[in-house]
Amino acid sequence: MPSSMFSLAGKATVVTGGGRGIGRGIALAFADAGADVAVLARTQAEIEAVAAEIKAKGRKAVAIATDVTKPQDIAKAVKRTTEELGRLDIWVNNAGGEFGLVASSPEMGYAVGTLQREEAEWDRVVAVNLKGCFLCCQAAGRVMAERGGGAIINISSMAAVTNAPGYAHYSAAKAGVMSLTLTLAAEWAPHDIRVNCILPGCITTPKVNWENEMLPPDIRQAFLAGVPLKRWGLPQDIAAAAVFLVSEASSYITGSCLEVAGGLGMHV
Ligand code: NAD
């Protein structure tokens, strides 16, 4: 198979939540594969820094301040991307996370305490992780349908397919992202738009650092013991899968949910 099947040369791509962590890793990998990249997130300084890194690789980049829960922000981002990059071929819905703990009920709750939140926390987390993903898919899908095809990746989580005590809102939203992926893949296949999903495991990033402050040592060790490959993941692990899933090499793959998790929660 020619390595050109993994090339993204000439493609215009969008990565939401691209200012740091996994999103930054995907944005830089897309640029390395030859793509131009629009980097979307709310924090201007972060997205500008990533756009500068992409330009330094010789690719076009644009930093667009966007809140993915706001349809008007998304519409502006689509407009600027098509104007400044000339087209729109690939969209990655990575913005998300952003959770505090919730207790599902006071009697049965897990980690009830100062971090406990109620309805507002549920709404906020579902809005960022699920509604934002849907709104962005819609906006990107419209443009891709008009131009005759494209590829979308939605970033879910292994929390969607395992139990996640204390994170009922997050895991339910990420399961929704998987379900959304399957439906959109079927609905949009006639437009040659492929829609796939990645389920990251424990991926260490500057903000989500599995190696130190995020968890008490005993819980951290228990998590790592459940990872057969015996290491935390890195943004580049997710980025490599993302390049594959939007490239020509995966042209017969749609509606799939790919676990990139070192074997965490292995099942048939
Ligand atoms: P992160 O917090 O470092 O990055 C999240 C990015 O999303 C940031 O750029 C943030 O600004 C952006 N974002 C958040 N809310 C937004 C909004 N409303 N509008 C626009 N941008 C917004 O987190 P990360 O670890 O890099 O996670 C990236 C994705 O991977 C998330 O969807 C997360 O749920 C998922 N994930 C991460 C892990 C992990 O272990 N790190 C595991 C499973 C899934």
Coordinates of C-alpha atoms and ligand atoms in Angstrom, one line a residue:
M1 CA 0.0 0.0 0.0
P2 CA 1.5 3.4 -0.9
S3 CA 2.2 5.6 2.1
S4 CA 0.4 8.4 0.1
M5 CA -2.9 6.7 1.3
F6 CA -2.2 8.3 4.7
S7 CA -1.4 11.7 3.2
L8 CA -3.7 14.7 4.0
A9 CA -2.0 16.9 1.5
G10 CA -4.4 19.6 0.1
K11 CA -7.0 18.9 2.8
A12 CA -8.6 21.6 4.9
T13 CA -9.3 20.4 8.4
V14 CA -10.9 21.6 11.6
V15 CA -10.0 20.5 15.1
T16 CA -12.2 21.6 18.0
G17 CA -10.6 21.9 21.4
G18 CA -7.4 22.2 19.4
G19 CA -5.6 24.6 21.8
R20 CA -4.1 21.9 24.0
G21 CA -3.9 18.3 24.9
I22 CA -5.3 15.7 22.5
G23 CA -6.7 18.3 20.2
R24 CA -3.4 20.0 19.8
G25 CA -1.8 16.6 19.1
I26 CA -4.3 15.9 16.4
A27 CA -3.9 19.4 14.8
L28 CA -0.1 19.0 14.7
A29 CA -0.4 15.5 13.2
F30 CA -2.7 16.7 10.5
A31 CA -0.2 19.4 9.6
D32 CA 2.6 16.8 9.5
A33 CA 0.4 14.8 7.1
G34 CA 0.1 17.8 4.8
A35 CA -3.2 19.4 5.9
D36 CA -4.1 23.0 6.6
V37 CA -5.8 23.3 10.0
A38 CA -8.4 25.6 11.6
V39 CA -7.8 25.4 15.4
L40 CA -11.0 26.0 17.4
A41 CA -11.4 26.5 21.1
R42 CA -12.4 29.3 23.5
T43 CA -9.0 30.3 24.7
Q44 CA -7.5 32.6 22.1
A45 CA -3.9 32.5 23.4
E46 CA -3.9 28.6 23.3
I47 CA -5.3 28.3 19.7
E48 CA -3.0 31.0 18.4
A49 CA 0.0 29.2 19.8
V50 CA -1.0 26.0 18.1
A51 CA -1.7 27.8 14.8
A52 CA 1.8 29.3 15.0
E53 CA 3.3 25.8 15.4
I54 CA 1.3 24.6 12.4
K55 CA 2.5 27.6 10.3
A56 CA 6.1 26.8 11.3
K57 CA 5.5 23.4 9.6
G58 CA 4.7 25.2 6.4
R59 CA 1.0 24.7 6.5
K60 CA -1.8 27.2 6.6
A61 CA -3.5 27.6 10.0
V62 CA -6.2 29.8 11.4
A63 CA -7.1 30.2 15.1
I64 CA -10.8 30.8 15.6
A65 CA -12.2 31.5 19.1
T66 CA -15.3 29.2 19.3
D67 CA -17.6 27.9 22.0
V68 CA -18.9 24.6 20.5
T69 CA -22.2 24.9 22.5
K70 CA -23.0 28.1 20.6
P71 CA -24.4 27.6 17.1
Q72 CA -23.5 31.2 16.1
D73 CA -19.9 30.6 17.0
I74 CA -19.8 27.4 15.0
A75 CA -21.4 29.1 11.9
K76 CA -18.7 31.8 12.1
A77 CA -16.0 29.2 12.4
V78 CA -17.2 27.3 9.3
K79 CA -17.4 30.5 7.3
R80 CA -13.9 31.6 8.3
T81 CA -12.5 28.2 7.6
T82 CA -13.9 27.9 4.1
E83 CA -12.8 31.5 3.4
E84 CA -9.3 31.3 4.8
L85 CA -8.4 27.6 4.0
G86 CA -10.5 27.6 0.8
R87 CA -12.5 24.4 1.5
L88 CA -13.5 22.1 4.3
D89 CA -12.7 18.3 4.1
I90 CA -12.2 17.0 7.6
W91 CA -13.7 17.9 11.0
V92 CA -12.7 16.5 14.4
N93 CA -15.0 17.0 17.4
N94 CA -12.5 16.9 20.2
A95 CA -13.7 19.7 22.5
G96 CA -15.0 18.2 25.7
G97 CA -14.0 16.9 29.1
E98 CA -14.6 19.8 31.4
F99 CA -16.2 17.7 34.1
G100 CA -16.6 18.0 37.8
L101 CA -17.8 15.0 39.8
V102 CA -21.5 14.3 40.2
A103 CA -23.2 12.0 42.5
S104 CA -26.1 10.1 40.9
S105 CA -28.0 10.2 44.2
P106 CA -27.1 11.2 47.7
E107 CA -27.8 7.7 49.0
M108 CA -25.9 5.7 46.4
G109 CA -23.6 8.5 45.3
Y110 CA -19.9 8.1 44.8
A111 CA -17.5 10.9 45.8
V112 CA -20.2 13.0 47.3
G113 CA -18.6 16.0 48.8
T114 CA -17.3 19.5 47.9
L115 CA -17.2 18.5 44.2
Q116 CA -20.8 17.3 44.1
R117 CA -22.8 19.2 41.6
E118 CA -26.4 18.9 40.6
E119 CA -28.5 19.7 37.6
A120 CA -26.4 22.6 36.3
E121 CA -23.3 20.4 36.2
W122 CA -25.1 17.7 34.3
D123 CA -26.4 20.2 31.8
R124 CA -23.0 21.9 31.3
V125 CA -21.1 18.6 30.8
V126 CA -23.8 17.2 28.4
A127 CA -23.8 20.5 26.5
V128 CA -20.1 20.5 25.8
N129 CA -19.6 16.8 25.2
L130 CA -22.7 15.8 23.3
K131 CA -24.7 18.8 22.1
G132 CA -21.6 20.6 20.9
C133 CA -20.6 17.5 19.0
F134 CA -24.0 17.3 17.3
L135 CA -24.1 21.0 16.4
C136 CA -20.6 20.8 14.9
C137 CA -21.4 17.7 13.0
Q138 CA -24.5 19.4 11.5
A139 CA -22.6 22.5 10.5
A140 CA -19.7 20.5 9.0
G141 CA -21.9 17.9 7.4
R142 CA -23.8 20.6 5.5
V143 CA -20.7 22.0 3.9
M144 CA -19.3 18.5 3.2
A145 CA -22.6 17.4 1.5
E146 CA -22.5 20.4 -0.7
R147 CA -18.9 19.7 -1.8
G148 CA -19.5 16.0 -2.2
G149 CA -17.8 14.3 0.7
G150 CA -15.7 14.5 3.8
A151 CA -14.6 12.8 7.0
I152 CA -15.6 13.5 10.6
I153 CA -14.2 12.1 13.8
N154 CA -16.0 12.4 17.2
I155 CA -13.8 11.9 20.3
S156 CA -15.7 9.8 22.8
S157 CA -14.1 8.1 25.8
M158 CA -13.6 4.6 27.3
A159 CA -15.8 6.0 30.0
A160 CA -18.7 5.5 27.6
V161 CA -18.2 1.7 27.5
T162 CA -17.2 1.0 31.1
N163 CA -18.6 2.0 34.4
A164 CA -17.5 5.5 35.5
P165 CA -18.5 6.1 39.2
G166 CA -18.8 9.8 39.8
Y167 CA -18.9 10.7 36.1
A168 CA -22.4 9.6 35.2
H169 CA -23.0 12.8 33.2
Y170 CA -19.7 12.6 31.3
S171 CA -19.9 8.8 30.5
A172 CA -23.5 9.1 29.4
A173 CA -22.7 12.1 27.1
K174 CA -19.7 10.2 25.6
A175 CA -22.0 7.1 25.0
G176 CA -24.3 9.6 23.2
V177 CA -21.3 10.6 21.0
M178 CA -20.9 7.0 20.0
S179 CA -24.6 6.6 19.2
L180 CA -24.6 9.9 17.3
T181 CA -21.6 8.6 15.2
L182 CA -23.4 5.5 14.2
T183 CA -26.6 7.3 13.1
L184 CA -24.8 10.1 11.2
A185 CA -22.5 7.6 9.5
A186 CA -25.7 5.8 8.1
E187 CA -27.5 9.1 7.3
W188 CA -24.6 10.7 5.5
A189 CA -23.0 7.8 3.7
P190 CA -24.9 8.7 0.5
H191 CA -23.1 12.0 0.6
D192 CA -19.7 10.2 0.9
I193 CA -19.3 11.7 4.4
R194 CA -17.6 9.1 6.7
V195 CA -18.2 9.5 10.4
N196 CA -16.1 7.6 12.9
C197 CA -15.4 7.8 16.6
I198 CA -12.3 7.4 18.8
L199 CA -12.5 6.2 22.4
P200 CA -9.3 7.4 24.2
G201 CA -8.3 5.6 27.3
C202 CA -6.1 7.3 29.9
I203 CA -4.2 9.9 27.9
T204 CA -1.8 12.1 29.8
T205 CA -1.9 15.8 28.7
P206 CA -0.8 18.9 30.5
K207 CA -4.3 19.4 31.9
V208 CA -5.3 15.8 32.4
N209 CA -2.2 14.4 33.9
W210 CA -2.7 10.7 34.9
E211 CA 0.9 10.5 36.2
N212 CA 0.6 12.8 39.1
E213 CA -1.8 15.3 40.6
M214 CA -5.1 14.1 39.1
L215 CA -5.7 11.0 41.3
P216 CA -4.6 9.6 44.7
P217 CA -1.7 7.2 44.2
D218 CA -3.7 4.0 45.0
I219 CA -6.4 4.8 42.5
R220 CA -3.8 5.8 39.9
Q221 CA -2.1 2.4 40.3
A222 CA -5.4 0.6 40.1
F223 CA -6.2 2.4 36.8
L224 CA -2.7 1.6 35.4
A225 CA -3.1 -2.1 36.5
G226 CA -6.1 -2.2 34.2
V227 CA -4.1 -1.1 31.1
P228 CA -2.6 -4.3 29.6
L229 CA 0.0 -2.2 27.7
K230 CA 1.1 -0.8 31.1
R231 CA 1.6 2.8 30.1
W232 CA -0.5 5.9 30.0
G233 CA -1.5 7.1 26.5
L234 CA -0.1 10.2 24.8
P235 CA -1.8 12.7 22.5
Q236 CA 0.2 11.3 19.6
D237 CA -1.4 7.9 20.2
I238 CA -4.8 9.4 19.5
A239 CA -3.5 11.6 16.7
A240 CA -2.1 8.6 14.8
A241 CA -5.5 6.9 14.9
A242 CA -7.1 10.2 13.8
V243 CA -4.8 10.6 10.7
F244 CA -5.7 7.0 9.7
L245 CA -9.5 7.6 10.2
V246 CA -9.6 10.7 8.0
S247 CA -7.2 9.5 5.3
E248 CA -7.7 7.5 2.1
A249 CA -6.4 4.5 3.9
S250 CA -9.7 4.1 5.9
S251 CA -12.0 4.9 2.9
Y252 CA -14.1 1.7 3.6
I253 CA -14.5 2.6 7.3
T254 CA -17.5 4.5 8.6
G255 CA -19.6 4.3 11.8
S256 CA -16.8 2.6 13.7
C257 CA -15.8 3.3 17.3
L258 CA -12.0 2.7 17.7
E259 CA -10.6 2.2 21.2
V260 CA -7.2 3.7 21.6
A261 CA -6.6 2.7 25.2
G262 CA -3.8 0.3 25.6
G263 CA -6.2 -2.6 26.0
L264 CA -8.1 -0.9 28.9
G265 CA -11.5 -2.6 29.5
M266 CA -10.8 -5.2 26.7
H267 CA -13.9 -7.0 25.6
V268 CA -15.3 -8.9 22.6
Ligands
NAD1 P1 -8.2 19.3 27.6 O1 -9.0 19.8 28.7 O2 -6.7 19.4 27.7 O3 -8.6 19.8 26.2 C1 -10.0 20.1 26.0 C2 -10.1 21.1 24.9 O4 -11.5 21.4 24.6 C3 -9.5 22.5 25.3 O5 -8.8 23.1 24.2 C4 -10.7 23.3 25.7 O6 -10.5 24.7 25.6 C5 -11.7 22.8 24.7 N1 -13.1 23.1 25.1 C6 -13.7 22.7 26.2 N2 -15.0 23.2 26.2 C7 -15.1 23.8 25.0 C8 -16.2 24.5 24.4 N3 -17.4 24.7 25.0 N4 -16.0 25.1 23.2 C9 -14.8 25.0 22.6 N5 -13.7 24.3 23.1 C10 -13.9 23.8 24.3 O7 -8.6 17.7 27.5 P2 -8.0 16.5 26.7 O8 -7.6 15.5 27.7 O9 -7.1 16.9 25.6 O10 -9.4 15.9 26.1 C11 -9.7 16.1 24.7 C12 -10.9 15.2 24.4 O11 -10.6 13.8 24.7 C13 -12.2 15.5 25.3 O12 -13.3 15.4 24.5 C14 -12.1 14.5 26.4 O13 -13.4 14.2 26.9 C15 -11.5 13.3 25.6 N6 -10.9 12.3 26.4 C16 -9.8 12.5 27.1 C17 -9.2 11.5 27.9 C18 -7.9 11.7 28.6 O14 -7.5 10.8 29.4 N7 -7.2 12.9 28.5 C19 -9.8 10.3 27.9 C20 -10.9 10.0 27.2 C21 -11.5 11.0 26.4

